[in-house]
PDB file of C-alpha atoms in Angstrom:
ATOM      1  CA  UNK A 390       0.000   0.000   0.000  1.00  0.00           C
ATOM      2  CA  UNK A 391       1.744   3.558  -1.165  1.00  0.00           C
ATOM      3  CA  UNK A 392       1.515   5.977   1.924  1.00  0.00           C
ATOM      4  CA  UNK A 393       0.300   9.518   1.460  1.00  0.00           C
ATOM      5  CA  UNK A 394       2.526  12.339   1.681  1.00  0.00           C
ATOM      6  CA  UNK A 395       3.131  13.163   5.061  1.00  0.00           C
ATOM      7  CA  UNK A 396       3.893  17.239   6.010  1.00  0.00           C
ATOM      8  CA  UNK A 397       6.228  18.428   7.542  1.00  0.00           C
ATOM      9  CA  UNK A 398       6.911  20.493  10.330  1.00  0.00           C
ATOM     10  CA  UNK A 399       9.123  23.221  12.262  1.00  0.00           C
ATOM     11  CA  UNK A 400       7.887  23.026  15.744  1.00  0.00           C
ATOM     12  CA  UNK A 401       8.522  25.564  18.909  1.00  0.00           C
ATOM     13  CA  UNK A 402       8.349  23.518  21.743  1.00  0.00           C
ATOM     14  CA  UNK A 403       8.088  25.713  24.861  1.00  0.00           C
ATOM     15  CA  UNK A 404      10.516  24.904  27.430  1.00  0.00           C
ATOM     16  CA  UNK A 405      12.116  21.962  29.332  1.00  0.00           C
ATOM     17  CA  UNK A 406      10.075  19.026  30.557  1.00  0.00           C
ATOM     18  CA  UNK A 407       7.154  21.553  30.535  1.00  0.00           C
ATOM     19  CA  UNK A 408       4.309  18.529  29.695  1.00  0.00           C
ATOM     20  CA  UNK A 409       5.246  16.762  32.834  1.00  0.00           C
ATOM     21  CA  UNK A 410       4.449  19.290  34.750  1.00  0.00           C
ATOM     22  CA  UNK A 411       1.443  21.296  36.619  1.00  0.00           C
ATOM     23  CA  UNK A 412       0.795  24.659  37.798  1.00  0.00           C
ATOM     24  CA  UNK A 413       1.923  28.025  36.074  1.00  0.00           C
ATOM     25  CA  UNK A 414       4.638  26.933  33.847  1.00  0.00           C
ATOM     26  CA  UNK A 415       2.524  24.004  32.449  1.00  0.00           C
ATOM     27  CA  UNK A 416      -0.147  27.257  32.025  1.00  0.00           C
ATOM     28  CA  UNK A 417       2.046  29.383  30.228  1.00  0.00           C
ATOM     29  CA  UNK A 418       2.319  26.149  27.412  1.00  0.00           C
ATOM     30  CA  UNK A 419      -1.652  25.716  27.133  1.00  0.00           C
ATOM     31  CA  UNK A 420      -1.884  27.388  24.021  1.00  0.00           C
ATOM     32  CA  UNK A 421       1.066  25.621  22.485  1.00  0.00           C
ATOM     33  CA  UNK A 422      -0.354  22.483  24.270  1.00  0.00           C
ATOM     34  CA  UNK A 423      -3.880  22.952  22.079  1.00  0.00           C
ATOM     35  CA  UNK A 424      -2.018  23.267  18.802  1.00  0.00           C
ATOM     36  CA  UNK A 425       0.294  20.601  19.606  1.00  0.00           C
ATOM     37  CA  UNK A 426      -2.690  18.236  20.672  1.00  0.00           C
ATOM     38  CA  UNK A 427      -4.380  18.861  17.351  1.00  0.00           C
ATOM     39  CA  UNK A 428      -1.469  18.246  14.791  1.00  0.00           C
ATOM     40  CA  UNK A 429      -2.351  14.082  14.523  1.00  0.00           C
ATOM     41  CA  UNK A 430      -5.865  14.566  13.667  1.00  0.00           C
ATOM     42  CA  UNK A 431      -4.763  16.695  10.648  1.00  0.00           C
ATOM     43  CA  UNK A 432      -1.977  14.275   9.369  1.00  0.00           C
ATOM     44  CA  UNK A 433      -3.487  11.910   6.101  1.00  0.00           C
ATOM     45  CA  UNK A 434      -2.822   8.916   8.274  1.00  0.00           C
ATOM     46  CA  UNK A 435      -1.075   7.510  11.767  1.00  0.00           C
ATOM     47  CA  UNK A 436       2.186   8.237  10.731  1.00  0.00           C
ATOM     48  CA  UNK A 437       5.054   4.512  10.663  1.00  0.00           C
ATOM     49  CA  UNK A 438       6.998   6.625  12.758  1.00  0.00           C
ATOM     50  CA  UNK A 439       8.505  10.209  13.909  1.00  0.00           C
ATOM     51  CA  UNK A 440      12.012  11.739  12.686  1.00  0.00           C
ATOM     52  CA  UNK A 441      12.258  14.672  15.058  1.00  0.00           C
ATOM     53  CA  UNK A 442      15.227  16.916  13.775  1.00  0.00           C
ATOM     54  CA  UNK A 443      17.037  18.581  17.337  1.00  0.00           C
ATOM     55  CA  UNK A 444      17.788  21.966  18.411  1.00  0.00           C
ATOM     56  CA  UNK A 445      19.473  20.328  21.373  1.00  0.00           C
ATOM     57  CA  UNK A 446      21.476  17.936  19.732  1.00  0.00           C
ATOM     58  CA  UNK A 447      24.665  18.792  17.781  1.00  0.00           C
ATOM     59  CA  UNK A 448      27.605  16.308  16.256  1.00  0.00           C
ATOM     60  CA  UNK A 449      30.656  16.845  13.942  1.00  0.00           C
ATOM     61  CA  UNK A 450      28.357  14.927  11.150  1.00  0.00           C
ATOM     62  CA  UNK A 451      24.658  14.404  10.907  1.00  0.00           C
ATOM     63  CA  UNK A 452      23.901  11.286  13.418  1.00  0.00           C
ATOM     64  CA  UNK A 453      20.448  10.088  14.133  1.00  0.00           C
ATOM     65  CA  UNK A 454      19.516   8.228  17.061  1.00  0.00           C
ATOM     66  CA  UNK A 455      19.532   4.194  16.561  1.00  0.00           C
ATOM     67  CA  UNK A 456      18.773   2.423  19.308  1.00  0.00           C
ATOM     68  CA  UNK A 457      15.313   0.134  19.984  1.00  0.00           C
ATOM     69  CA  UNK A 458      14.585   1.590  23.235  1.00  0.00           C
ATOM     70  CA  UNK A 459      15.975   5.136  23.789  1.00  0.00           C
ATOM     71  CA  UNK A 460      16.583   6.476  27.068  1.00  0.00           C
ATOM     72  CA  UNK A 461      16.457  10.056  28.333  1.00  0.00           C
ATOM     73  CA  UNK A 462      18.611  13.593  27.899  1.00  0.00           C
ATOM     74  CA  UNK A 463      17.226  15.669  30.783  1.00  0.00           C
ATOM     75  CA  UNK A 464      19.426  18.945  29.392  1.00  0.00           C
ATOM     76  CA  UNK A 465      17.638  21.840  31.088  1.00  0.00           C
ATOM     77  CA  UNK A 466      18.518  23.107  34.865  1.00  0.00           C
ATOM     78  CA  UNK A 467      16.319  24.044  37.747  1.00  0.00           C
ATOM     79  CA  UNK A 468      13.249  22.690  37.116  1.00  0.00           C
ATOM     80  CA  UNK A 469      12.043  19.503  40.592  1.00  0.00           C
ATOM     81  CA  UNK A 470      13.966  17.032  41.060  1.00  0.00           C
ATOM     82  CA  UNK A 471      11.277  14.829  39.746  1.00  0.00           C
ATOM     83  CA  UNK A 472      11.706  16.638  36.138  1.00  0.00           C
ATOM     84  CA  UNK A 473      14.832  14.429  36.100  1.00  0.00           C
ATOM     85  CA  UNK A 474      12.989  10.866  36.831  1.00  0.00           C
ATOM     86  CA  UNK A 475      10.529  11.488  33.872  1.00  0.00           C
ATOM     87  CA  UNK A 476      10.247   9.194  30.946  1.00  0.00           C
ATOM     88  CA  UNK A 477       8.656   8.836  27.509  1.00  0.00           C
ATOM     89  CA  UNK A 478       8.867   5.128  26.707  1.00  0.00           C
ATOM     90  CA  UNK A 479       8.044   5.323  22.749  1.00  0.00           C
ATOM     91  CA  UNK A 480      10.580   3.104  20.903  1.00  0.00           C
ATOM     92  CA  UNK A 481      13.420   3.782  18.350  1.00  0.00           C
ATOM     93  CA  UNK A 482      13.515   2.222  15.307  1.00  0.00           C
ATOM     94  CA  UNK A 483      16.842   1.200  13.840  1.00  0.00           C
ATOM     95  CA  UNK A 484      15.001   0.791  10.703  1.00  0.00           C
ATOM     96  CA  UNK A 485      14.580   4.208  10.374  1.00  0.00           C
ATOM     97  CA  UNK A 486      17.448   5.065  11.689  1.00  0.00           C
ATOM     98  CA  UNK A 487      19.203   3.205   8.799  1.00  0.00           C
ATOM     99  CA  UNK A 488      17.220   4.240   6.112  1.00  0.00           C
ATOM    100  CA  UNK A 489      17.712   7.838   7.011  1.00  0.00           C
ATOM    101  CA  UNK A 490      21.771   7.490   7.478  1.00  0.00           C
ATOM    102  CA  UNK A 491      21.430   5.406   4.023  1.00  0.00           C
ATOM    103  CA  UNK A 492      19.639   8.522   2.679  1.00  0.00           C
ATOM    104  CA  UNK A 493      21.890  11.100   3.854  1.00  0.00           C
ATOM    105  CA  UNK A 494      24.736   8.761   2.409  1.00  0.00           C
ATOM    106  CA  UNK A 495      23.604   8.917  -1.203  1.00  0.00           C
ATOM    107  CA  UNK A 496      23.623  12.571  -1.240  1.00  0.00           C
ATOM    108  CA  UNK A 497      27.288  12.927   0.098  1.00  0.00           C
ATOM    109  CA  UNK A 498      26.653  13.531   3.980  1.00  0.00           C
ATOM    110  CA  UNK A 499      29.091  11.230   6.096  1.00  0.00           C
ATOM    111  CA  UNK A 500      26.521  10.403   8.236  1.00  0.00           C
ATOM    112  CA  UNK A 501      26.739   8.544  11.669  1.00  0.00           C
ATOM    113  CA  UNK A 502      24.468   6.834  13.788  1.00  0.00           C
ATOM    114  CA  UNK A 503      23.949   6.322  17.387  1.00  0.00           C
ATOM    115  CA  UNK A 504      22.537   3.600  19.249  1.00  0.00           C
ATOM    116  CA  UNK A 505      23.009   5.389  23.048  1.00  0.00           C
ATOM    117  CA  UNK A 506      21.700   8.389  22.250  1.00  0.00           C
ATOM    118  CA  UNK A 507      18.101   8.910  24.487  1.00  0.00           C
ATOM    119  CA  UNK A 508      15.141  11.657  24.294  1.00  0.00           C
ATOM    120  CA  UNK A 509      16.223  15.192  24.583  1.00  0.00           C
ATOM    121  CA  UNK A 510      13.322  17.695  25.695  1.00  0.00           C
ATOM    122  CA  UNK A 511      13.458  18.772  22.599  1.00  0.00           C
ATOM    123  CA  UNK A 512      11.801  15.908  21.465  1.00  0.00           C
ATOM    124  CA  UNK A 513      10.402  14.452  24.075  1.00  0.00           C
ATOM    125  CA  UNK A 514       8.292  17.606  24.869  1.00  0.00           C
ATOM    126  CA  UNK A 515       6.279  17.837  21.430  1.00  0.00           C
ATOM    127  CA  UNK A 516       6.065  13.454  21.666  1.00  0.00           C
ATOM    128  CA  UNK A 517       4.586  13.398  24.949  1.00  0.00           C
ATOM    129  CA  UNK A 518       1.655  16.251  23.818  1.00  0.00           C
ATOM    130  CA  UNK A 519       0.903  14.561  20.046  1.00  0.00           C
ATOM    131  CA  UNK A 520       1.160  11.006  21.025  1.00  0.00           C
ATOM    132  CA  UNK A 521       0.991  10.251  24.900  1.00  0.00           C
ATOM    133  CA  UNK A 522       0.449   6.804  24.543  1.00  0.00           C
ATOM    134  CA  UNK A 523       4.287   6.764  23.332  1.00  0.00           C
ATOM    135  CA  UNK A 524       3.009   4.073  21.060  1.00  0.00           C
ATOM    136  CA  UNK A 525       4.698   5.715  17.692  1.00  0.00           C
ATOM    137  CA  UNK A 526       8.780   4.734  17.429  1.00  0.00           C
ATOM    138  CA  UNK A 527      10.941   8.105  17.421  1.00  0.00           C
ATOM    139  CA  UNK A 528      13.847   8.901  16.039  1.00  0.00           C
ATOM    140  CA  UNK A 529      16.365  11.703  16.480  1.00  0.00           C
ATOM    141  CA  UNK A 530      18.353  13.599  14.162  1.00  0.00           C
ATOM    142  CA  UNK A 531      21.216  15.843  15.323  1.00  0.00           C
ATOM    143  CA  UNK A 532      22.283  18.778  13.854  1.00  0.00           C
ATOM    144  CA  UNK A 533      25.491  19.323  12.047  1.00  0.00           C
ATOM    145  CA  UNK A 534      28.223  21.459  14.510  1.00  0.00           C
ATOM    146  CA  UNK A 535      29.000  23.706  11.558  1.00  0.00           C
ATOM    147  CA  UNK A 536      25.421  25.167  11.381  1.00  0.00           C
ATOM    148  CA  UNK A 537      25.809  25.783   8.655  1.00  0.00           C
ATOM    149  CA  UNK A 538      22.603  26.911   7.096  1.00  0.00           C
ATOM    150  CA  UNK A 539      22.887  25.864   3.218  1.00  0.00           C
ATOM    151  CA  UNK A 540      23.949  22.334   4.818  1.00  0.00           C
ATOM    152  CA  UNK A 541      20.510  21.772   6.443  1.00  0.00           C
ATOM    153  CA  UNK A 542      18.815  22.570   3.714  1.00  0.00           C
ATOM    154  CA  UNK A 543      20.676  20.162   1.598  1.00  0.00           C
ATOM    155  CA  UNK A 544      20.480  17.332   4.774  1.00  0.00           C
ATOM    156  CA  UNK A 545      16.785  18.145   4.315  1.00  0.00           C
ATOM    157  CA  UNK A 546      16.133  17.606   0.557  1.00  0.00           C
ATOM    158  CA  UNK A 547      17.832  14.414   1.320  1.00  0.00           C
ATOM    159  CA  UNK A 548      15.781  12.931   3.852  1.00  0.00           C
ATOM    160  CA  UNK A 549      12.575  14.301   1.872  1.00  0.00           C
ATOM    161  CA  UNK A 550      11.629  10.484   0.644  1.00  0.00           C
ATOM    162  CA  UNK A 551      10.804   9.561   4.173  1.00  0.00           C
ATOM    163  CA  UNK A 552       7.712  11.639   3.676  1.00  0.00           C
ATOM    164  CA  UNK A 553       6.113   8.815   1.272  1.00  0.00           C
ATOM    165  CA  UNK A 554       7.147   6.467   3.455  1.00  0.00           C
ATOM    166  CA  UNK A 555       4.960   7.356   5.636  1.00  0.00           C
ATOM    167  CA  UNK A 556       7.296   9.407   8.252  1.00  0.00           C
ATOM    168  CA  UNK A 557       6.536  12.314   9.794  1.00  0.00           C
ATOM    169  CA  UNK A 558       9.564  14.602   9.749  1.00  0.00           C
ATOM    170  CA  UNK A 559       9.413  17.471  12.499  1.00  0.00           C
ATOM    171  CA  UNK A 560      12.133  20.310  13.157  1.00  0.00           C
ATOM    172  CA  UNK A 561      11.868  20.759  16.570  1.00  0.00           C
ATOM    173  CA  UNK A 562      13.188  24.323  18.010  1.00  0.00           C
ATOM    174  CA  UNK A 563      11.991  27.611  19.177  1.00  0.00           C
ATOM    175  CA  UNK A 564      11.171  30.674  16.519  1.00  0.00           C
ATOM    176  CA  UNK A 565      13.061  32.674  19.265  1.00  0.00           C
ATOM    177  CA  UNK A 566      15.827  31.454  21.389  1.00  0.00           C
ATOM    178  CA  UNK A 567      17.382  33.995  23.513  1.00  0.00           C
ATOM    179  CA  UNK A 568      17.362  33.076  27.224  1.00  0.00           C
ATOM    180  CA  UNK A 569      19.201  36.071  27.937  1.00  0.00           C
ATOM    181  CA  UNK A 570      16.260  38.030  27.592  1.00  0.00           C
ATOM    182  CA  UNK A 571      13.481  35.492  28.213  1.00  0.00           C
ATOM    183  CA  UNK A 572      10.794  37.861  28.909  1.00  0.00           C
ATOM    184  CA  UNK A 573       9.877  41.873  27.950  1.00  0.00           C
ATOM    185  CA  UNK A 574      13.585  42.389  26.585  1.00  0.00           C
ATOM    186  CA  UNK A 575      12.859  40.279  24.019  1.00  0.00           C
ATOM    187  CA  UNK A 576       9.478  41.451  23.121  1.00  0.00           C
ATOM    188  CA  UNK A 577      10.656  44.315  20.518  1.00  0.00           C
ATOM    189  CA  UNK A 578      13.442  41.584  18.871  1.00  0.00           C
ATOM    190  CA  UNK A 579      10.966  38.541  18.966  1.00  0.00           C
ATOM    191  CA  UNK A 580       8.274  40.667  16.767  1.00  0.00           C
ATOM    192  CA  UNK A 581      10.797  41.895  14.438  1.00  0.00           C
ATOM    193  CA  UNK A 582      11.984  38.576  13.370  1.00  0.00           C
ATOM    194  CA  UNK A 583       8.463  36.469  13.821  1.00  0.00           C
ATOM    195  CA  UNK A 584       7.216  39.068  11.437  1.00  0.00           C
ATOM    196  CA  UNK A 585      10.120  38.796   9.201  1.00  0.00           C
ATOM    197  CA  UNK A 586       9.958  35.093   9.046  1.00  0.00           C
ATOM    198  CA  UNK A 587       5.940  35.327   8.251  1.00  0.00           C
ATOM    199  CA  UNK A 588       7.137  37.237   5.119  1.00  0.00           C
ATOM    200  CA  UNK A 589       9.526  34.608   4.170  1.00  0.00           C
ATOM    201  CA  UNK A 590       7.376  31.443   5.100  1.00  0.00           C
ATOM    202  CA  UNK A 591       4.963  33.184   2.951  1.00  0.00           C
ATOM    203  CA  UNK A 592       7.085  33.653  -0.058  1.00  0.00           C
ATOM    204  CA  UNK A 593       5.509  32.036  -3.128  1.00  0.00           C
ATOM    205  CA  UNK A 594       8.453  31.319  -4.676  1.00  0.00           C
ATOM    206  CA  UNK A 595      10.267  28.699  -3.049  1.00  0.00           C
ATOM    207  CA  UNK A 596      13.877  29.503  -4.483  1.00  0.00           C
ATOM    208  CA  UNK A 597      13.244  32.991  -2.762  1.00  0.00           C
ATOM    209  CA  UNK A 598      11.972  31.535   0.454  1.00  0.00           C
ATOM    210  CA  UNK A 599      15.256  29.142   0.595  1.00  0.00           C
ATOM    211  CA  UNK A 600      17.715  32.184  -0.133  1.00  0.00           C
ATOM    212  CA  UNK A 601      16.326  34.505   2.772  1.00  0.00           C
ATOM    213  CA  UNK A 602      16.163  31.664   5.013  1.00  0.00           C
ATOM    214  CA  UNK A 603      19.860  30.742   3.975  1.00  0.00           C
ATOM    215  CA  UNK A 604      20.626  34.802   5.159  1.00  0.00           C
ATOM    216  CA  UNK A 605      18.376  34.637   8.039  1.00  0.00           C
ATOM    217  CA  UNK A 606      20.935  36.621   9.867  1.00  0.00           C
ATOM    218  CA  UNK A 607      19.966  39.525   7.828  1.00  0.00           C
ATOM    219  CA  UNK A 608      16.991  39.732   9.739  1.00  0.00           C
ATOM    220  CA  UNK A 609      15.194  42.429  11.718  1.00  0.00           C
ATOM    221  CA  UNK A 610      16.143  41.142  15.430  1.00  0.00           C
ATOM    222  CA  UNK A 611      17.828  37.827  14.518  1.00  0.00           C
ATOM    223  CA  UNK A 612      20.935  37.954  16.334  1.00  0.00           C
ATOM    224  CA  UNK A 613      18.620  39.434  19.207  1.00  0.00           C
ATOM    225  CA  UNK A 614      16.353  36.185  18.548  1.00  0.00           C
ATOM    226  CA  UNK A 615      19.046  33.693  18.327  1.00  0.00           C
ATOM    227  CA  UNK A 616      22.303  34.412  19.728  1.00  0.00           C
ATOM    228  CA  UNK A 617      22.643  30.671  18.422  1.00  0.00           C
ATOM    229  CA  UNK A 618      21.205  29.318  15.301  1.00  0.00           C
ATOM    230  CA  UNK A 619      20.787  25.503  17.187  1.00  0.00           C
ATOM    231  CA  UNK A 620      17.220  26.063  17.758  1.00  0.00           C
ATOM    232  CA  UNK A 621      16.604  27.703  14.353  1.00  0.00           C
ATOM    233  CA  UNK A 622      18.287  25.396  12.071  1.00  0.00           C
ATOM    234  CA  UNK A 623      15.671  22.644  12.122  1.00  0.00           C
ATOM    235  CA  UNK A 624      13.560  24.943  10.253  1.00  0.00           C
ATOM    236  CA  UNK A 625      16.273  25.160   7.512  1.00  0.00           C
ATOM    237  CA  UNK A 626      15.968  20.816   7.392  1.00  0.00           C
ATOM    238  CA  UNK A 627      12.333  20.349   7.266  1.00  0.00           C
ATOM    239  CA  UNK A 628      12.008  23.431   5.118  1.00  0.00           C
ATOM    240  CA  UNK A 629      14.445  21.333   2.645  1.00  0.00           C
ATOM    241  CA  UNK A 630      12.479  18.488   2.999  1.00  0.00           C
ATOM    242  CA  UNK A 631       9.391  20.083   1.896  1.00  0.00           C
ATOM    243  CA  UNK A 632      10.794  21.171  -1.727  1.00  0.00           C
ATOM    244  CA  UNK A 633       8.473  23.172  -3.144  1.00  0.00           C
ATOM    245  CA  UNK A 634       5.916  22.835  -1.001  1.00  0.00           C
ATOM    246  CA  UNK A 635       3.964  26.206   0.832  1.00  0.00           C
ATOM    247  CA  UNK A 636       4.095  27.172   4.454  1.00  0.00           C
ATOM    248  CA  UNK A 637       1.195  27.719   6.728  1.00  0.00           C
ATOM    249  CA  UNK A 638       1.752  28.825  10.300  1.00  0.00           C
ATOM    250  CA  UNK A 639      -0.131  26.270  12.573  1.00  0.00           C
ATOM    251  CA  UNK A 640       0.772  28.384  16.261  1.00  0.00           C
ATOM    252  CA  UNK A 641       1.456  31.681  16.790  1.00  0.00           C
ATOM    253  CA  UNK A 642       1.343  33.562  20.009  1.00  0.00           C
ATOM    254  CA  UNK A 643       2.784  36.279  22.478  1.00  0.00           C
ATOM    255  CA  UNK A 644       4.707  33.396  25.050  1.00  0.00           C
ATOM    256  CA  UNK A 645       4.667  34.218  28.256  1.00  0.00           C
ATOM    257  CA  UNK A 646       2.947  38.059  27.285  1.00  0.00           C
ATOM    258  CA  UNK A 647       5.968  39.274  25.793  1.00  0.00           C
ATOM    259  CA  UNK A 648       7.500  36.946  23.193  1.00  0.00           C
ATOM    260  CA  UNK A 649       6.571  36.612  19.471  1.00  0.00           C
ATOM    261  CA  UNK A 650       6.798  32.776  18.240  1.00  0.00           C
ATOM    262  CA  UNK A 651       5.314  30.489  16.065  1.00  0.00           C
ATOM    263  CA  UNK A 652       5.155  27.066  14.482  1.00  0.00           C
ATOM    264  CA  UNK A 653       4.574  26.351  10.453  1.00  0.00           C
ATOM    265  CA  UNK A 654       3.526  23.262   8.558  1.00  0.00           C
ATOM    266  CA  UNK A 655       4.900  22.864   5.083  1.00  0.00           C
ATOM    267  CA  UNK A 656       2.188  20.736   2.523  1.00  0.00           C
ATOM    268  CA  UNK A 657       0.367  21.367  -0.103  1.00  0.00           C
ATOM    269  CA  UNK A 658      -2.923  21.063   2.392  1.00  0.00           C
ATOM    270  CA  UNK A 659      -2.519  25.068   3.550  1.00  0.00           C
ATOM    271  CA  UNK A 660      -5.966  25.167   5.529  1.00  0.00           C
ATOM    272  CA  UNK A 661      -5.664  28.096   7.943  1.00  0.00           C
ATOM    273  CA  UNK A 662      -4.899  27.198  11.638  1.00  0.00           C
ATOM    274  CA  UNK A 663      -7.049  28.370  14.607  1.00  0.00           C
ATOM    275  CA  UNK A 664      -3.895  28.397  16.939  1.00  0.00           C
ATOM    276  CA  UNK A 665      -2.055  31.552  15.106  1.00  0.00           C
ATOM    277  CA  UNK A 666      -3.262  34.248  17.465  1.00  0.00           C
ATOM    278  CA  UNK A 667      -0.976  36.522  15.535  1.00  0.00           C
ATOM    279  CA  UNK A 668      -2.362  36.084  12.344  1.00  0.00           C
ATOM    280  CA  UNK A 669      -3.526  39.545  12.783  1.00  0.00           C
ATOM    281  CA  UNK A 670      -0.671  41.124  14.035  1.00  0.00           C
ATOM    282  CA  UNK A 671       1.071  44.146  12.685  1.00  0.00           C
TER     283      UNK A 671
END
């Protein structure tokens, strides 16, 4: 049976173990929560599995995550103790795993693999919202340490086949990442560059929307938004991977009252999302 063509996505996904928790900073995620709840039920089937590209996971080549039964990366600071016990128990899949270093092989990457690596929050924070049960294997892909952005592009066209193979293929980061000024410092600089990158992600012309993205530091605010590029570079890969394919921002929001972020789909299926509360926004 040929699988439909899954989307893809860049995701922002809030911070540290914030689905495992309760009380205000679980309440400052509700309306990422919402949008993140709803993405399966949009998706043309129960996707074979999950290839979530990291913000928090960098190596000297592109590696993806191999082993059967992954453990945990609890890489964040000062959250309970018990934010350091938690665990999402959805497989690997070495399958995948293979197929996607076999993929990234053909097109000239020296790609590794990793059979220790576990769950960073960057993925395990958007798994544990879409799919709770755990029941769907996951997969990690690191980035490459050069961030380089032309280079995750071109890691991106090359994994693009997974998406008939029924894989969904998420970028998971943060539209602004600048903990520095986590808060009304970053308000002016966060709705510079989420404004910017609306323009781009709605750039007909996909040659167009791949050059700005490749000079992204050209930006209004984007050195402000991402003293790093680690948890902006997934865009560049899933943004590869979906070729020519239109953007339509599926969350958008003020975070925490001050911050401008947002989340985008890329498929040819562009039905507007109800969880862009800035779709209005000067």
């Amino acid at each position: 049976m040929t699988s439909a063509r899954m989307p893809t996505f860049f995701l922002s996904h809030g911070g540290g173990p914030w689905p495992f928790m309760d009380g205000p900073w679980r309440d400052r995620c509700a309306w990422l929560e919402r949008s993140l709840v709803d993405i399966p039920q949009h998706l043309p089937q129960r996707p074979s599995a999950v290839l979530v590209v990291s913000g928090h996971w960098e190596e000297p080549e592109f590696t993806v995550s191999s082993g059967e039964h992954p453990g945990m990366e609890y890489d964040y600071y000062g959250f309970p103790q018990e934010m350091y016990s938690i665990r999402y128990p959805a497989p690997g899949s070495p399958g995948l795993a293979q197929r996607t270093q076999q993929l990234l092989a053909q097109a000239g990457w020296d790609a590794k693999s990793d059979a220790q690596r576990g769950f960073d929050h960057g993925t395990f924070s958007l798994m544990k919202v879409m799919y709770p049960d755990a029941d769907v294997p996951v997969v990690q892909l690191s980035l490459k340490a050069t961030l380089d952005p032309d280079e995750h592009f071109r890691a991106g066209e090359a994994i693009a086949p997974l998406r008939d193979e029924g894989v969904l293929v998420i970028g998971s980061g943060l539209s602004y990442h600048n903990l520095r000024a986590f808060g009304p410092a970053g308000e002016q600089p966060s709705a510079s560059f989420d404004a910017w990158l609306r323009t781009v992600m709605g750039e007909p012309d996909p040659r167009k929307r791949r050059q700005q993205l490749a000079h992204w530091q050209q930006a209004p605010g984007a050195r402000a938004s991402h003293p790093r590029e680690d948890h902006l570079l997934p865009l560049h890969v899933v943004a590869g991977a979906a070729g020519d394919e239109p953007a339509t921002c599926v969350y958008g929001e003020l975070f925490a009252g001050a911050l401008a972020v947002s989340s985008w789909r890329f498929s040819t299926d562009t039905e507007p999302s109800s969880f862009d509360r800035r779709a209005f926004a000067s």
